[in-house]
Amino acid sequence: LPCYSAEQNQGAEIALAGRLQELSALDSSSLSETNRHTYTLLLRYFQNSLEGCIYTYYDEPLSPSSGMQSQLPILLAEYTFRTRQDVEDYLALLDQVDDYFASLIVYEQEKKEAGLLQSDTSLQKVMDQCTTILSKNELKEGTHFLQSTFTERLSGLISSGFLNAEEAMYYESVNQRLLNTVVQPAYDRLGDDIFLLMEDGSSTPYGLTSLPKGKEYYGYLVRMTT
């Protein structure tokens, strides 16, 4: 999982600048029409991406509407199992959820220091989601969709001959252990850490356009998405 760190973020900016310099050194007039079009798109992409580095703390990975606290379980539930290795990779991802969420809190703390923390209203919604998305009761009863979808995907591997029933039972036990000891506690800690962020009321009460360079950031998003 893409765990955040300030050092990694700075390294990405340096790498982008290097790629842009390397691409700019090419003689686009010597390329075919198709490759010249690709060159133009890449050049714009790297230029926009490099410009976006000044908006490091404008992103919101824990948005109440589409943040990773709600998107990650959906992505995991849709993770396709075609081979045994897919199951191993999936379980390895589960084992990283606590570190991943911890890194997002580091990012949110840095956002707060920069005066760009989202509103208390939004933080409260995220905190509420952390208590409902992966509850202990659902896991205990075996009714959570990360349990049922995992079993369904294993059944497909049994049918196709990649796993036998005994191996599937083993993987189910590992999945259950990781959900109970890594993923669910990670959600609890994430909710607690968000609560601590809200304590002093230093969050931003309005939307992005109220922030310094907020409107410029919207312009950047339009360029990146179109």
Coordinates of C-alpha atoms in Angstrom, one line a residue:
L1 CA 0.0 0.0 0.0
P2 CA 1.2 3.5 -0.8
C3 CA 2.2 4.7 2.7
Y4 CA 2.8 8.4 2.9
S5 CA 6.0 10.1 4.2
A6 CA 7.3 13.6 3.7
E7 CA 10.6 12.2 2.5
Q8 CA 8.9 10.1 -0.1
N9 CA 6.9 13.0 -1.3
Q10 CA 10.0 15.1 -1.8
G11 CA 11.6 12.3 -3.6
A12 CA 8.7 12.1 -6.0
E13 CA 9.0 15.8 -6.8
I14 CA 12.7 15.3 -7.7
A15 CA 11.9 12.2 -9.8
L16 CA 9.2 14.2 -11.7
A17 CA 11.6 17.0 -12.4
G18 CA 14.1 14.5 -13.7
R19 CA 11.6 12.8 -16.0
L20 CA 10.4 16.2 -17.3
Q21 CA 14.0 17.2 -18.1
E22 CA 14.6 13.9 -19.8
L23 CA 11.5 14.2 -21.9
S24 CA 12.1 17.8 -22.8
A25 CA 15.5 16.8 -24.2
L26 CA 13.9 14.7 -26.9
D27 CA 13.5 16.0 -30.4
S28 CA 9.8 15.7 -30.9
S29 CA 10.0 16.6 -34.6
S30 CA 11.7 13.3 -35.3
L31 CA 8.8 11.3 -33.9
S32 CA 6.0 9.7 -35.7
E33 CA 2.6 11.4 -35.5
T34 CA 1.3 8.9 -33.0
N35 CA 4.4 9.2 -30.8
R36 CA 4.4 12.9 -31.1
H37 CA 0.9 13.0 -29.7
T38 CA 2.0 10.7 -26.8
Y39 CA 5.0 13.0 -26.3
T40 CA 2.7 16.1 -26.0
L41 CA 0.4 14.3 -23.5
L42 CA 3.3 13.1 -21.4
L43 CA 4.9 16.5 -21.4
R44 CA 1.7 18.2 -20.2
Y45 CA 1.2 15.4 -17.6
F46 CA 4.7 15.9 -16.1
Q47 CA 4.4 19.7 -16.2
N48 CA 1.1 19.6 -14.4
S49 CA 2.2 16.9 -11.9
L50 CA 5.3 19.0 -11.0
E51 CA 3.1 22.1 -10.6
G52 CA 0.9 20.0 -8.3
C53 CA 3.8 19.5 -5.9
I54 CA 3.1 23.0 -4.4
Y55 CA -0.3 21.7 -3.4
T56 CA 1.0 18.9 -1.3
Y57 CA -1.5 19.4 1.6
Y58 CA -4.5 20.2 -0.5
D59 CA -5.3 16.6 -1.2
E60 CA -7.8 14.8 1.1
P61 CA -7.2 11.0 1.3
L62 CA -9.7 10.8 4.2
S63 CA -12.6 12.6 2.6
P64 CA -16.0 11.7 4.2
S65 CA -17.4 11.1 0.7
S66 CA -14.6 9.1 -1.0
G67 CA -11.8 8.7 1.4
M68 CA -9.6 5.7 1.8
Q69 CA -11.3 4.7 5.0
S70 CA -14.4 3.8 2.9
Q71 CA -12.8 3.0 -0.4
L72 CA -10.2 0.6 0.8
P73 CA -12.6 -2.1 1.9
I74 CA -14.4 -1.9 -1.5
L75 CA -11.1 -2.2 -3.4
L76 CA -10.2 -5.2 -1.3
A77 CA -13.6 -6.8 -1.8
E78 CA -13.1 -6.4 -5.6
Y79 CA -9.6 -7.8 -5.6
T80 CA -9.6 -10.6 -8.1
F81 CA -8.2 -14.0 -7.2
R82 CA -6.9 -15.8 -10.3
T83 CA -4.1 -17.8 -8.7
R84 CA -2.8 -18.8 -5.3
Q85 CA -0.3 -15.8 -5.5
D86 CA -3.3 -13.4 -5.7
V87 CA -4.5 -14.7 -2.3
E88 CA -1.0 -14.3 -0.8
D89 CA -0.8 -10.8 -2.1
Y90 CA -4.2 -9.9 -0.8
L91 CA -3.4 -11.1 2.7
A92 CA -0.1 -9.2 2.6
L93 CA -2.1 -6.0 1.8
L94 CA -4.4 -6.7 4.8
D95 CA -1.3 -6.9 7.0
Q96 CA -0.3 -3.4 5.9
V97 CA -3.5 -1.6 6.6
D98 CA -2.4 -0.4 10.1
D99 CA 0.8 1.1 8.7
Y100 CA -1.1 2.6 5.8
F101 CA -3.6 4.3 8.1
A102 CA -0.8 5.5 10.4
S103 CA 0.9 7.1 7.5
L104 CA -2.3 8.9 6.5
I105 CA -2.6 10.3 10.0
V106 CA 1.0 11.6 9.7
Y107 CA -0.2 13.4 6.5
E108 CA -3.2 14.8 8.3
Q109 CA -1.1 16.1 11.1
E110 CA 1.2 17.8 8.6
K111 CA -1.9 19.3 6.9
K112 CA -3.0 20.6 10.3
E113 CA 0.4 22.2 10.9
A114 CA 0.1 23.9 7.4
G115 CA -3.4 25.2 8.4
L116 CA -5.1 23.1 5.8
L117 CA -7.0 20.5 7.9
Q118 CA -10.5 19.7 6.7
S119 CA -13.5 21.0 8.7
D120 CA -14.5 19.4 12.0
T121 CA -17.8 18.5 10.4
S122 CA -16.0 16.4 7.8
L123 CA -13.6 14.9 10.4
Q124 CA -16.6 13.9 12.5
K125 CA -18.1 12.0 9.5
V126 CA -14.8 10.2 8.9
M127 CA -14.6 9.3 12.6
D128 CA -18.1 8.0 12.6
Q129 CA -17.4 5.8 9.5
C130 CA -14.4 4.3 11.2
T131 CA -16.7 2.8 13.9
T132 CA -19.2 1.4 11.4
I133 CA -17.2 0.3 8.3
L134 CA -15.6 -2.7 10.1
S135 CA -17.3 -3.4 13.4
K136 CA -16.3 -6.1 15.9
N137 CA -19.8 -7.5 16.0
E138 CA -19.9 -8.1 12.2
L139 CA -16.6 -9.9 12.3
K140 CA -17.6 -12.0 15.3
E141 CA -20.8 -13.0 13.5
G142 CA -19.0 -13.6 10.2
T143 CA -21.3 -11.3 8.3
H144 CA -18.9 -8.6 7.1
F145 CA -18.5 -8.4 3.3
L146 CA -14.7 -8.8 3.6
Q147 CA -15.4 -12.2 5.0
S148 CA -18.1 -13.3 2.6
T149 CA -16.4 -12.0 -0.5
F150 CA -13.2 -13.7 0.5
T151 CA -14.9 -17.0 0.8
E152 CA -16.6 -16.6 -2.6
R153 CA -13.3 -15.8 -4.3
L154 CA -11.6 -18.8 -2.7
S155 CA -14.5 -21.0 -3.9
G156 CA -13.7 -19.9 -7.5
L157 CA -10.1 -21.0 -7.0
I158 CA -11.2 -24.4 -5.7
S159 CA -13.5 -24.8 -8.7
S160 CA -10.7 -24.0 -11.1
G161 CA -8.3 -26.4 -9.4
F162 CA -5.8 -23.8 -8.0
L163 CA -6.7 -24.6 -4.3
N164 CA -8.1 -27.6 -2.4
A165 CA -10.6 -27.3 0.4
E166 CA -7.9 -27.7 3.1
E167 CA -5.8 -24.9 1.7
A168 CA -8.9 -22.7 1.4
M169 CA -9.7 -23.3 5.1
Y170 CA -6.2 -22.2 6.0
Y171 CA -6.4 -19.0 4.0
E172 CA -9.8 -18.2 5.5
S173 CA -8.3 -18.5 9.0
V174 CA -5.5 -16.1 8.1
N175 CA -8.0 -13.7 6.6
Q176 CA -10.1 -13.9 9.8
R177 CA -7.0 -13.3 12.0
L178 CA -5.8 -10.3 10.0
L179 CA -9.3 -8.7 10.0
N180 CA -9.5 -9.1 13.8
T181 CA -5.9 -8.3 14.8
V182 CA -4.8 -5.8 12.1
V183 CA -7.6 -4.2 10.1
Q184 CA -10.3 -3.7 12.7
P185 CA -7.9 -2.2 15.3
A186 CA -6.4 0.0 12.6
Y187 CA -9.9 1.5 12.1
D188 CA -10.2 2.0 15.8
R189 CA -6.9 3.8 16.0
L190 CA -7.7 5.9 12.9
G191 CA -10.9 7.1 14.6
D192 CA -9.1 7.9 17.8
D193 CA -6.3 9.8 15.9
I194 CA -8.9 11.8 14.0
F195 CA -10.6 12.8 17.3
L196 CA -7.3 14.1 18.6
L197 CA -6.9 16.2 15.4
M198 CA -10.2 17.8 16.2
E199 CA -9.4 18.7 19.8
D200 CA -8.2 22.3 19.5
G201 CA -10.6 23.4 16.7
S202 CA -7.9 24.4 14.3
S203 CA -9.5 22.8 11.3
T204 CA -10.7 24.8 8.2
P205 CA -14.4 25.7 8.5
Y206 CA -14.9 26.2 4.8
G207 CA -14.1 24.5 1.5
L208 CA -11.0 24.5 -0.7
T209 CA -11.7 27.9 -2.3
S210 CA -11.3 29.6 1.1
L211 CA -7.8 28.4 1.4
P212 CA -4.7 30.2 0.1
K213 CA -4.4 29.2 -3.6
G214 CA -7.6 27.3 -3.2
K215 CA -9.0 28.4 -6.6
E216 CA -5.6 27.8 -8.3
Y217 CA -5.8 24.3 -6.9
Y218 CA -9.2 23.7 -8.5
G219 CA -7.6 24.9 -11.8
Y220 CA -4.9 22.4 -11.3
L221 CA -7.4 19.6 -10.7
V222 CA -9.3 20.5 -13.9
R223 CA -6.1 20.3 -15.9
M224 CA -5.1 17.0 -14.4
T225 CA -8.5 15.3 -14.8
T226 CA -9.1 16.5 -18.4

